[in-house]
């Protein structure tokens, strides 16, 4: 699978919980940024057709029609045979014209930052759309032929009840959404909610909510395939590239790429990026680095990691090498082996970071 990630850092508003690489949409910066993006494509000799392209941010939909057209045109030579072409959007920055443009350039998947369908909770986290706007966007996209839609939800928001999440899932079910990503609120330094000392769910509360949300989604026919991701029709092909630890390209400020046993990390500085000094660091990965990262990403998947593949890739006896860790967590009912795959149990999924620390050591 040949995959490309494109980072658009612009946002009309900065949410109270967000720590992604982003800047307020300053119009005089957008075109120079897109020019720098084109420079990076040419300088890296990025060419050929990609199977998946994912435009993330930031809020890519904060660009106006002319800017989006410029973006889609510079990506056009790379998307002739694309199977899954995703763009992240927020409801308040979308319009019929933008949807029409996306259809014209063969974007076939939207990832919509909804977070919750409760207007009072949206205000608590400085979101500028309403539930009505989100629902109308979903319906309009489907009318125009974009049926593959992911909805992002967050639980553990200020004043949110578990019943509120159930109500969000009920709405998603009625809208026939094909994919859901649902994340626990995690507060990073320098975010507004962290600065006002908001207390998110503790580990025990989080595990309780996670279990009940998982059950509720399953009862609505969603298939749980990754820690935070569920689907009706198909999983995210692009994200599976990351979770299967396959090579991918990444362009834009703060973007990463993984190619030929090296990780390429772009600068987080907009001024440096727009001066065409895009590459911050190249990290050579040894076998131990790669093996741990493949374990780390693969155990996020409900289907786990292929033991025979690991043995072949790294010329090891995986079970023998890690037997102490595997035995420990199988005894605790957190890991299991099935059909030559090592996978977490439902309990282990909730304590994945604890398991991974042992593999790292």
CSV table of C-alpha atoms in Angstrom, one decimal:
chain,number,residue,atom,x,y,z
A,1,UNK,CA,0.0,0.0,0.0
A,2,UNK,CA,1.5,3.3,-1.1
A,3,UNK,CA,0.4,6.1,1.3
A,4,UNK,CA,0.8,9.9,1.5
A,5,UNK,CA,0.0,12.1,4.5
A,6,UNK,CA,-0.4,15.9,3.8
A,7,UNK,CA,-0.4,18.3,6.7
A,8,UNK,CA,-2.4,21.6,6.5
A,9,UNK,CA,-1.7,23.4,9.8
A,10,UNK,CA,-4.3,26.2,9.5
A,11,UNK,CA,-7.3,26.5,11.9
A,12,UNK,CA,-9.9,29.3,12.2
A,13,UNK,CA,-10.1,28.6,15.9
A,14,UNK,CA,-7.9,26.8,18.4
A,15,UNK,CA,-9.8,24.3,20.6
A,16,UNK,CA,-9.3,24.1,24.3
A,17,UNK,CA,-7.8,20.6,24.2
A,18,UNK,CA,-5.7,20.7,21.0
A,19,UNK,CA,-2.0,20.2,21.0
A,20,UNK,CA,-1.5,19.4,17.2
A,21,UNK,CA,0.8,21.5,15.1
A,22,UNK,CA,-1.5,24.3,14.0
A,23,UNK,CA,-1.7,28.1,13.5
A,24,UNK,CA,-4.6,30.5,13.2
A,25,UNK,CA,-5.6,30.9,9.5
A,26,UNK,CA,-3.7,34.0,8.4
A,27,UNK,CA,-4.6,34.5,4.8
A,28,UNK,CA,-1.3,35.9,3.7
A,29,UNK,CA,0.4,32.7,4.9
A,30,UNK,CA,-1.7,30.2,3.1
A,31,UNK,CA,-0.5,30.6,-0.5
A,32,UNK,CA,3.2,30.7,0.5
A,33,UNK,CA,2.6,27.6,2.5
A,34,UNK,CA,1.0,25.8,-0.4
A,35,UNK,CA,4.0,26.9,-2.6
A,36,UNK,CA,6.4,25.5,0.0
A,37,UNK,CA,4.4,22.2,-0.1
A,38,UNK,CA,4.8,22.1,-3.8
A,39,UNK,CA,8.5,22.7,-3.4
A,40,UNK,CA,8.8,19.8,-0.9
A,41,UNK,CA,7.0,17.5,-3.4
A,42,UNK,CA,9.5,18.5,-6.2
A,43,UNK,CA,12.6,18.5,-4.0
A,44,UNK,CA,11.8,15.0,-2.6
A,45,UNK,CA,10.9,13.7,-6.1
A,46,UNK,CA,7.6,12.5,-4.7
A,47,UNK,CA,5.8,11.1,-7.7
A,48,UNK,CA,3.7,8.2,-8.9
A,49,UNK,CA,0.2,7.1,-7.8
A,50,UNK,CA,-0.7,6.6,-4.2
A,51,UNK,CA,-3.2,4.1,-3.0
A,52,UNK,CA,-4.2,6.3,0.0
A,53,UNK,CA,-3.9,10.1,0.5
A,54,UNK,CA,-4.8,11.7,3.8
A,55,UNK,CA,-5.0,15.5,4.2
A,56,UNK,CA,-4.9,16.3,7.9
A,57,UNK,CA,-4.3,19.2,10.2
A,58,UNK,CA,-5.1,21.6,11.6
A,59,UNK,CA,-8.3,22.1,9.7
A,60,UNK,CA,-7.8,21.7,6.0
A,61,UNK,CA,-11.4,22.8,5.3
A,62,UNK,CA,-10.5,26.3,6.7
A,63,UNK,CA,-8.9,27.0,3.3
A,64,UNK,CA,-11.1,28.9,0.9
A,65,UNK,CA,-12.2,27.6,-2.5
A,66,UNK,CA,-9.3,29.0,-4.4
A,67,UNK,CA,-6.8,27.7,-1.8
A,68,UNK,CA,-8.4,24.2,-1.8
A,69,UNK,CA,-8.3,24.2,-5.5
A,70,UNK,CA,-4.6,25.0,-5.5
A,71,UNK,CA,-4.0,22.2,-2.9
A,72,UNK,CA,-5.9,19.6,-4.9
A,73,UNK,CA,-4.2,20.6,-8.1
A,74,UNK,CA,-0.7,20.2,-6.7
A,75,UNK,CA,-1.8,16.7,-5.4
A,76,UNK,CA,-3.6,15.7,-8.6
A,77,UNK,CA,-0.6,14.0,-10.3
A,78,UNK,CA,-0.3,11.8,-7.2
A,79,UNK,CA,-3.9,10.7,-6.9
A,80,UNK,CA,-4.8,9.2,-10.3
A,81,UNK,CA,-5.3,5.7,-8.9
A,82,UNK,CA,-6.1,6.6,-5.3
A,83,UNK,CA,-8.4,4.1,-3.5
A,84,UNK,CA,-9.0,6.1,-0.4
A,85,UNK,CA,-8.7,9.9,-0.5
A,86,UNK,CA,-9.4,11.5,2.9
A,87,UNK,CA,-9.7,15.1,4.1
A,88,UNK,CA,-10.3,16.2,7.6
A,89,UNK,CA,-13.0,18.8,7.9
A,90,UNK,CA,-14.9,20.8,10.6
A,91,UNK,CA,-18.6,21.5,10.1
A,92,UNK,CA,-18.4,25.3,10.5
A,93,UNK,CA,-15.8,25.7,7.7
A,94,UNK,CA,-17.6,23.5,5.1
A,95,UNK,CA,-20.0,24.6,2.4
A,96,UNK,CA,-21.8,23.1,-0.6
A,97,UNK,CA,-19.2,24.6,-2.9
A,98,UNK,CA,-16.3,23.0,-1.0
A,99,UNK,CA,-18.1,19.6,-1.0
A,100,UNK,CA,-18.6,19.9,-4.8
A,101,UNK,CA,-14.9,20.8,-5.2
A,102,UNK,CA,-13.9,17.7,-3.2
A,103,UNK,CA,-16.1,15.5,-5.3
A,104,UNK,CA,-14.6,17.0,-8.4
A,105,UNK,CA,-11.1,16.0,-7.3
A,106,UNK,CA,-12.2,12.5,-6.3
A,107,UNK,CA,-12.0,12.8,-2.6
A,108,UNK,CA,-14.1,9.9,-1.4
A,109,UNK,CA,-13.7,10.0,2.4
A,110,UNK,CA,-14.4,12.7,5.0
A,111,UNK,CA,-13.1,12.7,8.5
A,112,UNK,CA,-15.4,15.1,10.4
A,113,UNK,CA,-14.3,16.6,13.7
A,114,UNK,CA,-17.7,16.4,15.5
A,115,UNK,CA,-16.4,15.5,19.1
A,116,UNK,CA,-20.0,15.5,20.4
A,117,UNK,CA,-23.5,16.3,19.2
A,118,UNK,CA,-24.3,18.2,22.4
A,119,UNK,CA,-24.1,22.0,21.9
A,120,UNK,CA,-23.5,22.8,25.5
A,121,UNK,CA,-20.5,20.5,25.6
A,122,UNK,CA,-19.1,21.8,22.4
A,123,UNK,CA,-19.0,25.3,23.9
A,124,UNK,CA,-17.1,24.0,26.9
A,125,UNK,CA,-14.2,22.9,24.6
A,126,UNK,CA,-14.3,26.0,22.3
A,127,UNK,CA,-15.8,24.3,19.3
A,128,UNK,CA,-17.5,26.7,16.9
A,129,UNK,CA,-20.0,24.4,15.2
A,130,UNK,CA,-23.4,23.1,16.3
A,131,UNK,CA,-24.8,19.7,16.2
A,132,UNK,CA,-27.2,20.8,13.5
A,133,UNK,CA,-24.3,21.9,11.3
A,134,UNK,CA,-22.5,18.6,11.7
A,135,UNK,CA,-25.7,16.6,10.9
A,136,UNK,CA,-26.4,18.8,7.8
A,137,UNK,CA,-22.8,18.3,6.6
A,138,UNK,CA,-23.1,14.6,6.9
A,139,UNK,CA,-26.4,14.5,5.0
A,140,UNK,CA,-25.1,16.8,2.3
A,141,UNK,CA,-21.9,14.8,1.8
A,142,UNK,CA,-24.0,11.6,1.3
A,143,UNK,CA,-26.3,13.4,-1.1
A,144,UNK,CA,-23.2,14.3,-3.2
A,145,UNK,CA,-21.9,10.7,-3.2
A,146,UNK,CA,-19.4,10.7,-0.3
A,147,UNK,CA,-20.6,7.7,1.7
A,148,UNK,CA,-17.3,6.9,3.5
A,149,UNK,CA,-17.5,9.2,6.5
A,150,UNK,CA,-15.5,9.0,9.7
A,151,UNK,CA,-16.8,10.9,12.7
A,152,UNK,CA,-14.4,11.8,15.5
A,153,UNK,CA,-15.8,11.7,19.0
A,154,UNK,CA,-14.2,12.5,22.4
A,155,UNK,CA,-15.3,11.2,25.8
A,156,UNK,CA,-14.4,12.6,29.2
A,157,UNK,CA,-15.3,16.2,28.3
A,158,UNK,CA,-16.1,18.7,31.0
A,159,UNK,CA,-19.6,18.0,32.4
A,160,UNK,CA,-20.1,15.1,30.0
A,161,UNK,CA,-22.1,12.1,31.1
A,162,UNK,CA,-21.7,8.6,29.8
A,163,UNK,CA,-25.3,8.8,28.6
A,164,UNK,CA,-24.3,11.8,26.4
A,165,UNK,CA,-21.9,9.5,24.6
A,166,UNK,CA,-24.6,6.9,24.1
A,167,UNK,CA,-26.8,9.7,22.6
A,168,UNK,CA,-23.9,10.7,20.2
A,169,UNK,CA,-23.7,7.0,19.1
A,170,UNK,CA,-27.5,6.9,18.6
A,171,UNK,CA,-27.2,9.9,16.2
A,172,UNK,CA,-24.3,8.3,14.3
A,173,UNK,CA,-26.3,5.2,13.9
A,174,UNK,CA,-29.3,7.0,12.5
A,175,UNK,CA,-27.0,8.9,10.1
A,176,UNK,CA,-25.6,5.5,8.8
A,177,UNK,CA,-22.0,6.6,9.5
A,178,UNK,CA,-19.4,4.1,8.2
A,179,UNK,CA,-16.5,4.7,10.7
A,180,UNK,CA,-16.1,6.1,14.2
A,181,UNK,CA,-12.9,7.2,15.9
A,182,UNK,CA,-13.5,7.8,19.7
A,183,UNK,CA,-10.8,9.1,22.0
A,184,UNK,CA,-10.5,9.8,25.7
A,185,UNK,CA,-9.7,13.4,26.4
A,186,UNK,CA,-6.0,13.7,27.2
A,187,UNK,CA,-4.7,17.0,28.2
A,188,UNK,CA,-1.3,18.1,26.9
A,189,UNK,CA,0.7,21.0,28.3
A,190,UNK,CA,-0.1,24.5,27.1
A,191,UNK,CA,-3.7,23.6,26.2
A,192,UNK,CA,-6.5,25.8,27.6
A,193,UNK,CA,-8.2,23.0,29.6
A,194,UNK,CA,-4.8,22.0,31.1
A,195,UNK,CA,-4.1,25.6,32.1
A,196,UNK,CA,-7.4,25.8,34.0
A,197,UNK,CA,-6.6,22.6,35.8
A,198,UNK,CA,-9.5,20.6,34.3
A,199,UNK,CA,-9.3,17.0,35.7
A,200,UNK,CA,-10.0,14.4,33.0
A,201,UNK,CA,-11.1,10.8,33.8
A,202,UNK,CA,-8.7,8.8,35.9
A,203,UNK,CA,-7.5,5.4,34.8
A,204,UNK,CA,-10.3,3.5,36.5
A,205,UNK,CA,-13.0,5.8,35.3
A,206,UNK,CA,-11.6,5.8,31.8
A,207,UNK,CA,-11.5,2.0,31.7
A,208,UNK,CA,-15.2,1.9,32.8
A,209,UNK,CA,-16.3,4.4,30.2
A,210,UNK,CA,-14.2,2.6,27.5
A,211,UNK,CA,-15.9,-0.7,28.2
A,212,UNK,CA,-19.4,0.6,28.1
A,213,UNK,CA,-18.7,2.7,24.9
A,214,UNK,CA,-17.2,-0.3,23.3
A,215,UNK,CA,-20.2,-2.5,24.1
A,216,UNK,CA,-22.6,0.2,23.0
A,217,UNK,CA,-20.9,0.6,19.6
A,218,UNK,CA,-20.8,-3.2,19.2
A,219,UNK,CA,-24.5,-3.4,19.9
A,220,UNK,CA,-25.0,-0.8,17.0
A,221,UNK,CA,-23.1,-3.1,14.6
A,222,UNK,CA,-19.7,-1.4,14.7
A,223,UNK,CA,-16.7,-3.6,14.4
A,224,UNK,CA,-13.9,-2.8,16.8
A,225,UNK,CA,-10.6,-3.1,15.0
A,226,UNK,CA,-8.2,-0.7,16.7
A,227,UNK,CA,-8.0,0.7,20.2
A,228,UNK,CA,-10.1,3.8,19.3
A,229,UNK,CA,-11.5,2.9,15.9
A,230,UNK,CA,-14.7,1.1,14.7
A,231,UNK,CA,-16.2,0.5,11.3
A,232,UNK,CA,-19.4,-0.7,9.6
A,233,UNK,CA,-18.2,-1.2,6.0
A,234,UNK,CA,-14.4,-1.0,6.0
A,235,UNK,CA,-11.5,0.1,8.2
A,236,UNK,CA,-9.4,3.1,7.3
A,237,UNK,CA,-7.0,1.9,4.6
A,238,UNK,CA,-4.6,4.8,5.3
A,239,UNK,CA,-4.4,4.3,9.0
A,240,UNK,CA,-3.8,0.6,8.6
A,241,UNK,CA,-0.6,1.5,6.9
A,242,UNK,CA,0.6,3.1,10.1
A,243,UNK,CA,-0.7,0.2,12.3
A,244,UNK,CA,0.9,-2.4,10.1
A,245,UNK,CA,4.1,-0.4,10.2
A,246,UNK,CA,4.5,0.0,6.5
A,247,UNK,CA,6.4,2.7,4.8
A,248,UNK,CA,4.6,6.0,4.0
A,249,UNK,CA,5.4,9.5,2.8
A,250,UNK,CA,4.5,12.7,4.7
A,251,UNK,CA,4.7,16.3,3.6
A,252,UNK,CA,4.0,19.6,5.2
A,253,UNK,CA,5.1,21.3,8.4
A,254,UNK,CA,5.6,18.7,11.3
A,255,UNK,CA,4.9,15.8,9.0
A,256,UNK,CA,6.7,12.5,9.4
A,257,UNK,CA,7.6,9.8,6.8
A,258,UNK,CA,8.9,6.2,7.2
A,259,UNK,CA,11.0,4.8,4.4
A,260,UNK,CA,13.8,2.3,4.0
A,261,UNK,CA,14.5,1.9,7.7
A,262,UNK,CA,14.6,5.7,8.3
A,263,UNK,CA,12.1,8.1,9.9
A,264,UNK,CA,12.0,11.6,8.3
A,265,UNK,CA,10.7,14.4,10.6
A,266,UNK,CA,9.8,17.8,9.2
A,267,UNK,CA,10.3,21.0,11.1
A,268,UNK,CA,7.4,22.4,13.3
A,269,UNK,CA,8.4,25.9,12.4
A,270,UNK,CA,6.2,27.6,9.9
A,271,UNK,CA,8.8,30.3,9.1
A,272,UNK,CA,11.5,27.6,8.4
A,273,UNK,CA,9.1,25.5,6.4
A,274,UNK,CA,8.1,28.4,4.2
A,275,UNK,CA,11.8,29.2,3.6
A,276,UNK,CA,12.0,25.6,2.2
A,277,UNK,CA,14.0,24.4,5.2
A,278,UNK,CA,11.5,21.6,5.7
A,279,UNK,CA,13.5,18.6,7.0
A,280,UNK,CA,14.3,18.7,10.7
A,281,UNK,CA,15.8,15.3,11.3
A,282,UNK,CA,16.5,11.9,9.7
A,283,UNK,CA,16.6,9.0,12.2
A,284,UNK,CA,18.1,5.7,11.2
A,285,UNK,CA,16.2,2.8,12.8
A,286,UNK,CA,18.0,-0.3,13.9
A,287,UNK,CA,16.3,-3.7,14.0
A,288,UNK,CA,15.4,-3.4,17.7
A,289,UNK,CA,13.8,0.1,17.1
A,290,UNK,CA,11.8,-1.3,14.2
A,291,UNK,CA,10.7,-4.4,16.0
A,292,UNK,CA,9.5,-2.5,19.0
A,293,UNK,CA,7.6,0.0,16.9
A,294,UNK,CA,6.0,-2.8,14.9
A,295,UNK,CA,4.9,-4.4,18.2
A,296,UNK,CA,3.7,-1.1,19.5
A,297,UNK,CA,1.6,-0.3,16.4
A,298,UNK,CA,0.4,-3.9,15.8
A,299,UNK,CA,-0.9,-4.4,19.3
A,300,UNK,CA,-3.2,-1.4,18.8
A,301,UNK,CA,-5.1,-3.6,16.4
A,302,UNK,CA,-7.7,-6.0,17.7
A,303,UNK,CA,-6.3,-8.6,15.3
A,304,UNK,CA,-2.8,-8.2,16.8
A,305,UNK,CA,0.5,-8.9,15.2
A,306,UNK,CA,1.5,-11.8,13.0
A,307,UNK,CA,4.1,-13.8,14.8
A,308,UNK,CA,5.3,-15.6,11.7
A,309,UNK,CA,5.8,-12.3,9.9
A,310,UNK,CA,7.9,-11.0,12.8
A,311,UNK,CA,10.0,-14.1,12.8
A,312,UNK,CA,10.6,-13.8,9.0
A,313,UNK,CA,11.2,-10.0,9.0
A,314,UNK,CA,13.7,-9.9,12.0
A,315,UNK,CA,15.1,-13.5,11.9
A,316,UNK,CA,14.1,-14.3,15.4
A,317,UNK,CA,12.0,-16.7,17.4
A,318,UNK,CA,9.5,-14.1,18.7
A,319,UNK,CA,7.8,-16.3,21.2
A,320,UNK,CA,11.1,-17.4,22.7
A,321,UNK,CA,12.6,-13.9,22.7
A,322,UNK,CA,9.7,-12.4,24.6
A,323,UNK,CA,8.4,-15.4,26.5
A,324,UNK,CA,8.7,-13.8,29.9
A,325,UNK,CA,6.5,-10.8,28.9
A,326,UNK,CA,4.1,-12.9,26.9
A,327,UNK,CA,3.7,-15.4,29.8
A,328,UNK,CA,3.2,-12.6,32.3
A,329,UNK,CA,0.4,-10.9,30.5
A,330,UNK,CA,-1.3,-14.1,29.4
A,331,UNK,CA,-1.4,-15.1,33.0
A,332,UNK,CA,-3.0,-11.7,33.8
A,333,UNK,CA,-5.5,-12.3,30.9
A,334,UNK,CA,-4.2,-9.3,29.0
A,335,UNK,CA,-2.5,-11.1,26.0
A,336,UNK,CA,-3.5,-14.1,24.0
A,337,UNK,CA,-2.2,-16.1,21.0
A,338,UNK,CA,-4.7,-17.1,18.3
A,339,UNK,CA,-4.0,-18.3,14.8
A,340,UNK,CA,-0.3,-17.3,15.1
A,341,UNK,CA,-1.2,-13.8,16.1
A,342,UNK,CA,-0.3,-12.1,19.4
A,343,UNK,CA,-3.2,-9.9,20.5
A,344,UNK,CA,-4.5,-8.1,23.5
A,345,UNK,CA,-7.6,-9.3,25.3
A,346,UNK,CA,-10.3,-6.7,26.0
A,347,UNK,CA,-8.7,-6.1,29.4
A,348,UNK,CA,-5.2,-5.8,27.8
A,349,UNK,CA,-6.5,-3.2,25.3
A,350,UNK,CA,-7.2,-0.9,28.2
A,351,UNK,CA,-3.7,-1.3,29.7
A,352,UNK,CA,-1.8,-1.4,26.4
A,353,UNK,CA,0.8,1.2,27.5
A,354,UNK,CA,1.7,-0.9,30.5
A,355,UNK,CA,2.3,-3.9,28.3
A,356,UNK,CA,4.3,-1.9,25.8
A,357,UNK,CA,6.7,-0.6,28.5
A,358,UNK,CA,7.7,-4.1,29.2
A,359,UNK,CA,8.4,-4.8,25.5
A,360,UNK,CA,10.4,-1.6,25.4
A,361,UNK,CA,12.5,-2.6,28.4
